[in-house]
C-alpha cells in the first residue's frame, strides 16, 4: 500500500497532547495514571484511520483503549475522529509495534486487537506479519497470564498463516470464524477496510487466541 505523505502530520499530532501520548516510555507500568482509573486497557495494533478503536471506546466506557499506528500520515485521521468523539477512555500512540515492550510492562495491557493487518504475502516477508512469532512474543510480554489477541482479516492466506503461527506458539484458540458476517457473533464493530471489503462480497475471518 502506497501511503500519501502528509508533512504536516507530526505538527498536528504534537498539537493535541491530550489525545496523543508523545513519551510513552514514561508511562510504563503506570498507564492507569494516564486515564485516571484502574479500568482494563485494550490496545489496537495498526489502528489505521481509527474507526474501530473510536467506536469501541464509545461502546465500552468502562475500558481504556489505545490505538497504535506507526505511520503518522495515517494516524492523523484517527486523531480527527478522536477529536470529534472526545471520549476520555481513548488515546493514540504513533510508534512501531515491534517496540511495545519499551512502553508497556507485563500486564499493563489486557487485550490486543489486530485488524486487517498488512498481509505481507511473500514468504520472505513473513517476519513482518503482526501474527509472526516475534510479534507474539512482544504481545505476551505486555499481556497478563492468559491474555488474549483478537484478530480480523479478509485475507485468507494471512488468516491461515496466523492460525499456524498462533498454534505453533502454543496459544489456545478460543474462537475461530471463517465467515464472520454470516456467523452468530454479536457486537462486531467494523473497521473502514472491513466495510469496504465485505461490501464487495469478501469473506471476513476472525479469531480469538489466549496465551497459556
mmCIF file of C-alpha atoms in Angstrom:
data_model
loop_
_atom_site.group_PDB
_atom_site.id
_atom_site.type_symbol
_atom_site.label_atom_id
_atom_site.label_comp_id
_atom_site.label_asym_id
_atom_site.label_seq_id
_atom_site.Cartn_x
_atom_site.Cartn_y
_atom_site.Cartn_z
ATOM 1 C CA UNK A 1 0.000 0.000 0.000
ATOM 2 C CA UNK A 2 1.438 3.339 -1.046
ATOM 3 C CA UNK A 3 0.918 5.998 1.625
ATOM 4 C CA UNK A 4 0.354 9.630 0.821
ATOM 5 C CA UNK A 5 2.916 11.691 2.682
ATOM 6 C CA UNK A 6 1.498 14.401 4.933
ATOM 7 C CA UNK A 7 4.416 16.576 6.074
ATOM 8 C CA UNK A 8 2.137 18.454 8.463
ATOM 9 C CA UNK A 9 1.086 15.305 10.302
ATOM 10 C CA UNK A 10 3.765 15.466 13.010
ATOM 11 C CA UNK A 11 2.874 19.036 13.929
ATOM 12 C CA UNK A 12 -0.802 18.175 14.160
ATOM 13 C CA UNK A 13 -0.097 15.200 16.408
ATOM 14 C CA UNK A 14 2.028 17.435 18.622
ATOM 15 C CA UNK A 15 -0.809 19.957 18.886
ATOM 16 C CA UNK A 16 -3.076 17.516 20.741
ATOM 17 C CA UNK A 17 -1.142 16.031 23.694
ATOM 18 C CA UNK A 18 -4.457 15.350 25.450
ATOM 19 C CA UNK A 19 -5.137 12.676 22.828
ATOM 20 C CA UNK A 20 -1.688 11.625 21.549
ATOM 21 C CA UNK A 21 0.867 10.241 24.017
ATOM 22 C CA UNK A 22 4.309 11.516 22.995
ATOM 23 C CA UNK A 23 6.582 9.951 25.640
ATOM 24 C CA UNK A 24 5.027 6.531 26.251
ATOM 25 C CA UNK A 25 8.149 5.125 27.898
ATOM 26 C CA UNK A 26 7.499 7.412 30.872
ATOM 27 C CA UNK A 27 4.118 5.720 31.464
ATOM 28 C CA UNK A 28 5.391 2.134 31.528
ATOM 29 C CA UNK A 29 3.832 0.190 34.409
ATOM 30 C CA UNK A 30 1.589 3.142 35.316
ATOM 31 C CA UNK A 31 -0.821 3.638 32.433
ATOM 32 C CA UNK A 32 -3.696 3.858 34.904
ATOM 33 C CA UNK A 33 -2.360 7.310 35.780
ATOM 34 C CA UNK A 34 -2.843 8.459 32.174
ATOM 35 C CA UNK A 35 -6.532 7.540 32.262
ATOM 36 C CA UNK A 36 -7.121 8.307 35.944
ATOM 37 C CA UNK A 37 -8.654 4.905 36.711
ATOM 38 C CA UNK A 38 -7.865 1.197 37.039
ATOM 39 C CA UNK A 39 -10.064 0.011 34.167
ATOM 40 C CA UNK A 40 -8.764 -2.685 31.784
ATOM 41 C CA UNK A 41 -6.578 -1.476 28.919
ATOM 42 C CA UNK A 42 -7.124 -2.775 25.376
ATOM 43 C CA UNK A 43 -4.846 -1.773 22.506
ATOM 44 C CA UNK A 44 -5.258 -1.987 18.745
ATOM 45 C CA UNK A 45 -2.005 -2.551 16.877
ATOM 46 C CA UNK A 46 -2.281 -0.978 13.441
ATOM 47 C CA UNK A 47 -5.218 1.281 14.225
ATOM 48 C CA UNK A 48 -5.223 2.908 10.779
ATOM 49 C CA UNK A 49 -7.774 5.688 10.461
ATOM 50 C CA UNK A 50 -9.250 4.855 13.847
ATOM 51 C CA UNK A 51 -12.844 3.889 13.223
ATOM 52 C CA UNK A 52 -12.707 0.593 15.134
ATOM 53 C CA UNK A 53 -10.919 1.872 18.230
ATOM 54 C CA UNK A 54 -13.065 5.023 18.427
ATOM 55 C CA UNK A 55 -16.310 3.090 18.189
ATOM 56 C CA UNK A 56 -15.030 0.561 20.728
ATOM 57 C CA UNK A 57 -14.248 3.366 23.156
ATOM 58 C CA UNK A 58 -17.749 4.757 22.724
ATOM 59 C CA UNK A 59 -19.348 1.342 23.215
ATOM 60 C CA UNK A 60 -17.232 0.393 26.249
ATOM 61 C CA UNK A 61 -16.719 3.419 28.526
ATOM 62 C CA UNK A 62 -15.547 1.116 31.335
ATOM 63 C CA UNK A 63 -12.491 0.052 29.303
ATOM 64 C CA UNK A 64 -9.456 2.162 28.367
ATOM 65 C CA UNK A 65 -8.218 1.986 24.773
ATOM 66 C CA UNK A 66 -5.038 2.928 22.944
ATOM 67 C CA UNK A 67 -4.800 2.987 19.158
ATOM 68 C CA UNK A 68 -1.269 2.294 17.921
ATOM 69 C CA UNK A 69 -0.148 3.189 14.401
ATOM 70 C CA UNK A 70 3.381 3.514 13.053
ATOM 71 C CA UNK A 71 2.501 5.864 10.184
ATOM 72 C CA UNK A 72 1.964 9.479 11.207
ATOM 73 C CA UNK A 73 0.261 10.254 7.900
ATOM 74 C CA UNK A 74 -2.377 7.627 8.761
ATOM 75 C CA UNK A 75 -2.916 8.191 12.468
ATOM 76 C CA UNK A 76 -3.816 11.850 11.930
ATOM 77 C CA UNK A 77 -7.124 10.577 10.521
ATOM 78 C CA UNK A 78 -7.671 8.658 13.761
ATOM 79 C CA UNK A 79 -6.867 11.841 15.660
ATOM 80 C CA UNK A 80 -9.587 13.706 13.761
ATOM 81 C CA UNK A 81 -12.122 11.031 14.749
ATOM 82 C CA UNK A 82 -10.994 11.176 18.362
ATOM 83 C CA UNK A 83 -11.247 14.972 18.478
ATOM 84 C CA UNK A 84 -14.817 14.728 17.188
ATOM 85 C CA UNK A 85 -15.771 11.898 19.562
ATOM 86 C CA UNK A 86 -13.949 13.421 22.556
ATOM 87 C CA UNK A 87 -14.097 10.198 24.569
ATOM 88 C CA UNK A 88 -11.931 10.193 27.718
ATOM 89 C CA UNK A 89 -11.052 6.498 27.514
ATOM 90 C CA UNK A 90 -9.076 6.601 24.255
ATOM 91 C CA UNK A 91 -5.510 7.720 23.495
ATOM 92 C CA UNK A 92 -3.266 7.309 20.452
ATOM 93 C CA UNK A 93 0.349 6.231 20.048
ATOM 94 C CA UNK A 94 2.451 6.862 16.927
ATOM 95 C CA UNK A 95 5.020 4.080 17.484
ATOM 96 C CA UNK A 96 6.285 0.805 16.000
ATOM 97 C CA UNK A 97 4.578 -2.303 17.384
ATOM 98 C CA UNK A 98 7.915 -4.125 17.492
ATOM 99 C CA UNK A 99 8.913 -1.838 20.367
ATOM 100 C CA UNK A 100 5.798 -2.185 22.532
ATOM 101 C CA UNK A 101 7.867 -3.795 25.282
ATOM 102 C CA UNK A 102 9.615 -0.447 25.731
ATOM 103 C CA UNK A 103 6.326 1.242 26.592
ATOM 104 C CA UNK A 104 4.270 -1.412 28.371
ATOM 105 C CA UNK A 105 5.229 -3.693 31.262
ATOM 106 C CA UNK A 106 3.931 -7.221 31.770
ATOM 107 C CA UNK A 107 0.209 -6.969 32.485
ATOM 108 C CA UNK A 108 -0.136 -3.305 31.501
ATOM 109 C CA UNK A 109 -2.329 -4.363 28.559
ATOM 110 C CA UNK A 110 -5.345 -6.669 28.981
ATOM 111 C CA UNK A 111 -6.143 -7.386 25.331
ATOM 112 C CA UNK A 112 -4.588 -6.842 21.894
ATOM 113 C CA UNK A 113 -6.654 -6.234 18.745
ATOM 114 C CA UNK A 114 -5.184 -6.833 15.288
ATOM 115 C CA UNK A 115 -7.484 -5.734 12.478
ATOM 116 C CA UNK A 116 -6.796 -6.053 8.746
ATOM 117 C CA UNK A 117 -3.034 -6.016 9.168
ATOM 118 C CA UNK A 118 -0.768 -5.850 6.129
ATOM 119 C CA UNK A 119 -0.722 -9.483 4.873
ATOM 120 C CA UNK A 120 2.881 -9.395 3.605
ATOM 121 C CA UNK A 121 2.040 -12.300 1.243
ATOM 122 C CA UNK A 122 5.576 -13.144 0.116
ATOM 123 C CA UNK A 123 7.278 -15.830 2.185
ATOM 124 C CA UNK A 124 10.435 -13.760 2.586
ATOM 125 C CA UNK A 125 8.353 -11.082 4.342
ATOM 126 C CA UNK A 126 6.673 -13.449 6.820
ATOM 127 C CA UNK A 127 8.570 -11.928 9.752
ATOM 128 C CA UNK A 128 6.787 -8.625 9.157
ATOM 129 C CA UNK A 129 3.325 -10.079 9.747
ATOM 130 C CA UNK A 130 1.847 -8.916 13.051
ATOM 131 C CA UNK A 131 0.997 -12.516 13.944
ATOM 132 C CA UNK A 132 4.534 -13.815 13.387
ATOM 133 C CA UNK A 133 6.151 -15.442 16.428
ATOM 134 C CA UNK A 134 8.402 -12.492 17.235
ATOM 135 C CA UNK A 135 5.347 -10.229 17.497
ATOM 136 C CA UNK A 136 3.529 -12.849 19.555
ATOM 137 C CA UNK A 137 6.488 -12.709 21.957
ATOM 138 C CA UNK A 138 6.042 -8.945 22.210
ATOM 139 C CA UNK A 139 2.323 -9.264 22.970
ATOM 140 C CA UNK A 140 2.959 -11.987 25.534
ATOM 141 C CA UNK A 141 5.424 -9.666 27.249
ATOM 142 C CA UNK A 142 2.831 -6.938 27.808
ATOM 143 C CA UNK A 143 -0.307 -9.029 28.428
ATOM 144 C CA UNK A 144 -1.182 -10.759 31.710
ATOM 145 C CA UNK A 145 -1.181 -14.535 32.013
ATOM 146 C CA UNK A 146 -3.938 -15.871 29.748
ATOM 147 C CA UNK A 147 -4.102 -12.541 27.921
ATOM 148 C CA UNK A 148 -5.894 -12.538 24.587
ATOM 149 C CA UNK A 149 -5.370 -11.499 20.981
ATOM 150 C CA UNK A 150 -8.411 -10.784 18.796
ATOM 151 C CA UNK A 151 -7.653 -10.800 15.074
ATOM 152 C CA UNK A 152 -9.682 -9.998 11.941
ATOM 153 C CA UNK A 153 -8.776 -10.032 8.265
ATOM 154 C CA UNK A 154 -10.254 -10.580 4.822
ATOM 155 C CA UNK A 155 -7.037 -12.200 3.608
ATOM 156 C CA UNK A 156 -7.340 -15.989 3.653
ATOM 157 C CA UNK A 157 -3.601 -16.542 3.288
ATOM 158 C CA UNK A 158 -2.818 -14.288 6.238
ATOM 159 C CA UNK A 159 -5.510 -15.935 8.325
ATOM 160 C CA UNK A 160 -4.179 -19.411 7.590
ATOM 161 C CA UNK A 161 -0.587 -18.404 8.364
ATOM 162 C CA UNK A 162 -1.797 -16.710 11.558
ATOM 163 C CA UNK A 163 -3.622 -19.831 12.687
ATOM 164 C CA UNK A 164 -0.428 -21.808 12.102
ATOM 165 C CA UNK A 165 1.803 -19.279 13.862
ATOM 166 C CA UNK A 166 -0.506 -18.944 16.856
ATOM 167 C CA UNK A 167 -0.955 -22.696 17.205
ATOM 168 C CA UNK A 168 2.772 -23.393 16.925
ATOM 169 C CA UNK A 169 3.411 -20.757 19.602
ATOM 170 C CA UNK A 170 1.265 -22.819 21.964
ATOM 171 C CA UNK A 171 -1.654 -20.425 22.270
ATOM 172 C CA UNK A 172 -5.206 -21.634 22.830
ATOM 173 C CA UNK A 173 -7.681 -20.816 20.052
ATOM 174 C CA UNK A 174 -10.889 -19.772 21.816
ATOM 175 C CA UNK A 175 -12.881 -18.692 18.759
ATOM 176 C CA UNK A 176 -12.476 -19.108 15.008
ATOM 177 C CA UNK A 177 -14.861 -17.856 12.323
ATOM 178 C CA UNK A 178 -14.309 -18.394 8.617
ATOM 179 C CA UNK A 179 -17.234 -16.121 7.719
ATOM 180 C CA UNK A 180 -17.775 -13.592 10.487
ATOM 181 C CA UNK A 181 -20.624 -11.636 8.917
ATOM 182 C CA UNK A 182 -22.655 -14.795 8.429
ATOM 183 C CA UNK A 183 -21.966 -16.127 11.910
ATOM 184 C CA UNK A 184 -23.770 -15.755 15.243
ATOM 185 C CA UNK A 185 -21.066 -13.443 16.608
ATOM 186 C CA UNK A 186 -22.574 -10.381 18.298
ATOM 187 C CA UNK A 187 -21.159 -6.937 18.920
ATOM 188 C CA UNK A 188 -18.859 -6.754 15.898
ATOM 189 C CA UNK A 189 -17.563 -3.259 15.170
ATOM 190 C CA UNK A 190 -16.303 -2.848 11.642
ATOM 191 C CA UNK A 191 -13.146 -1.118 10.509
ATOM 192 C CA UNK A 192 -13.006 1.032 7.386
ATOM 193 C CA UNK A 193 -11.357 -1.813 5.480
ATOM 194 C CA UNK A 194 -13.866 -4.336 6.769
ATOM 195 C CA UNK A 195 -16.802 -2.324 5.488
ATOM 196 C CA UNK A 196 -15.099 -1.837 2.133
ATOM 197 C CA UNK A 197 -14.096 -5.470 1.652
ATOM 198 C CA UNK A 198 -17.326 -7.014 2.932
ATOM 199 C CA UNK A 199 -19.374 -4.766 0.632
ATOM 200 C CA UNK A 200 -17.501 -6.392 -2.255
ATOM 201 C CA UNK A 201 -18.505 -9.821 -1.014
ATOM 202 C CA UNK A 202 -15.194 -10.666 0.638
ATOM 203 C CA UNK A 203 -15.386 -13.129 3.495
ATOM 204 C CA UNK A 204 -14.194 -11.826 6.873
ATOM 205 C CA UNK A 205 -12.135 -14.130 9.090
ATOM 206 C CA UNK A 206 -11.844 -13.736 12.864
ATOM 207 C CA UNK A 207 -10.125 -15.478 15.735
ATOM 208 C CA UNK A 208 -9.569 -15.074 19.459
ATOM 209 C CA UNK A 209 -6.461 -16.679 20.954
ATOM 210 C CA UNK A 210 -5.202 -16.862 24.527
ATOM 211 C CA UNK A 211 -1.676 -17.255 25.863
ATOM 212 C CA UNK A 212 -1.241 -20.228 28.202
#
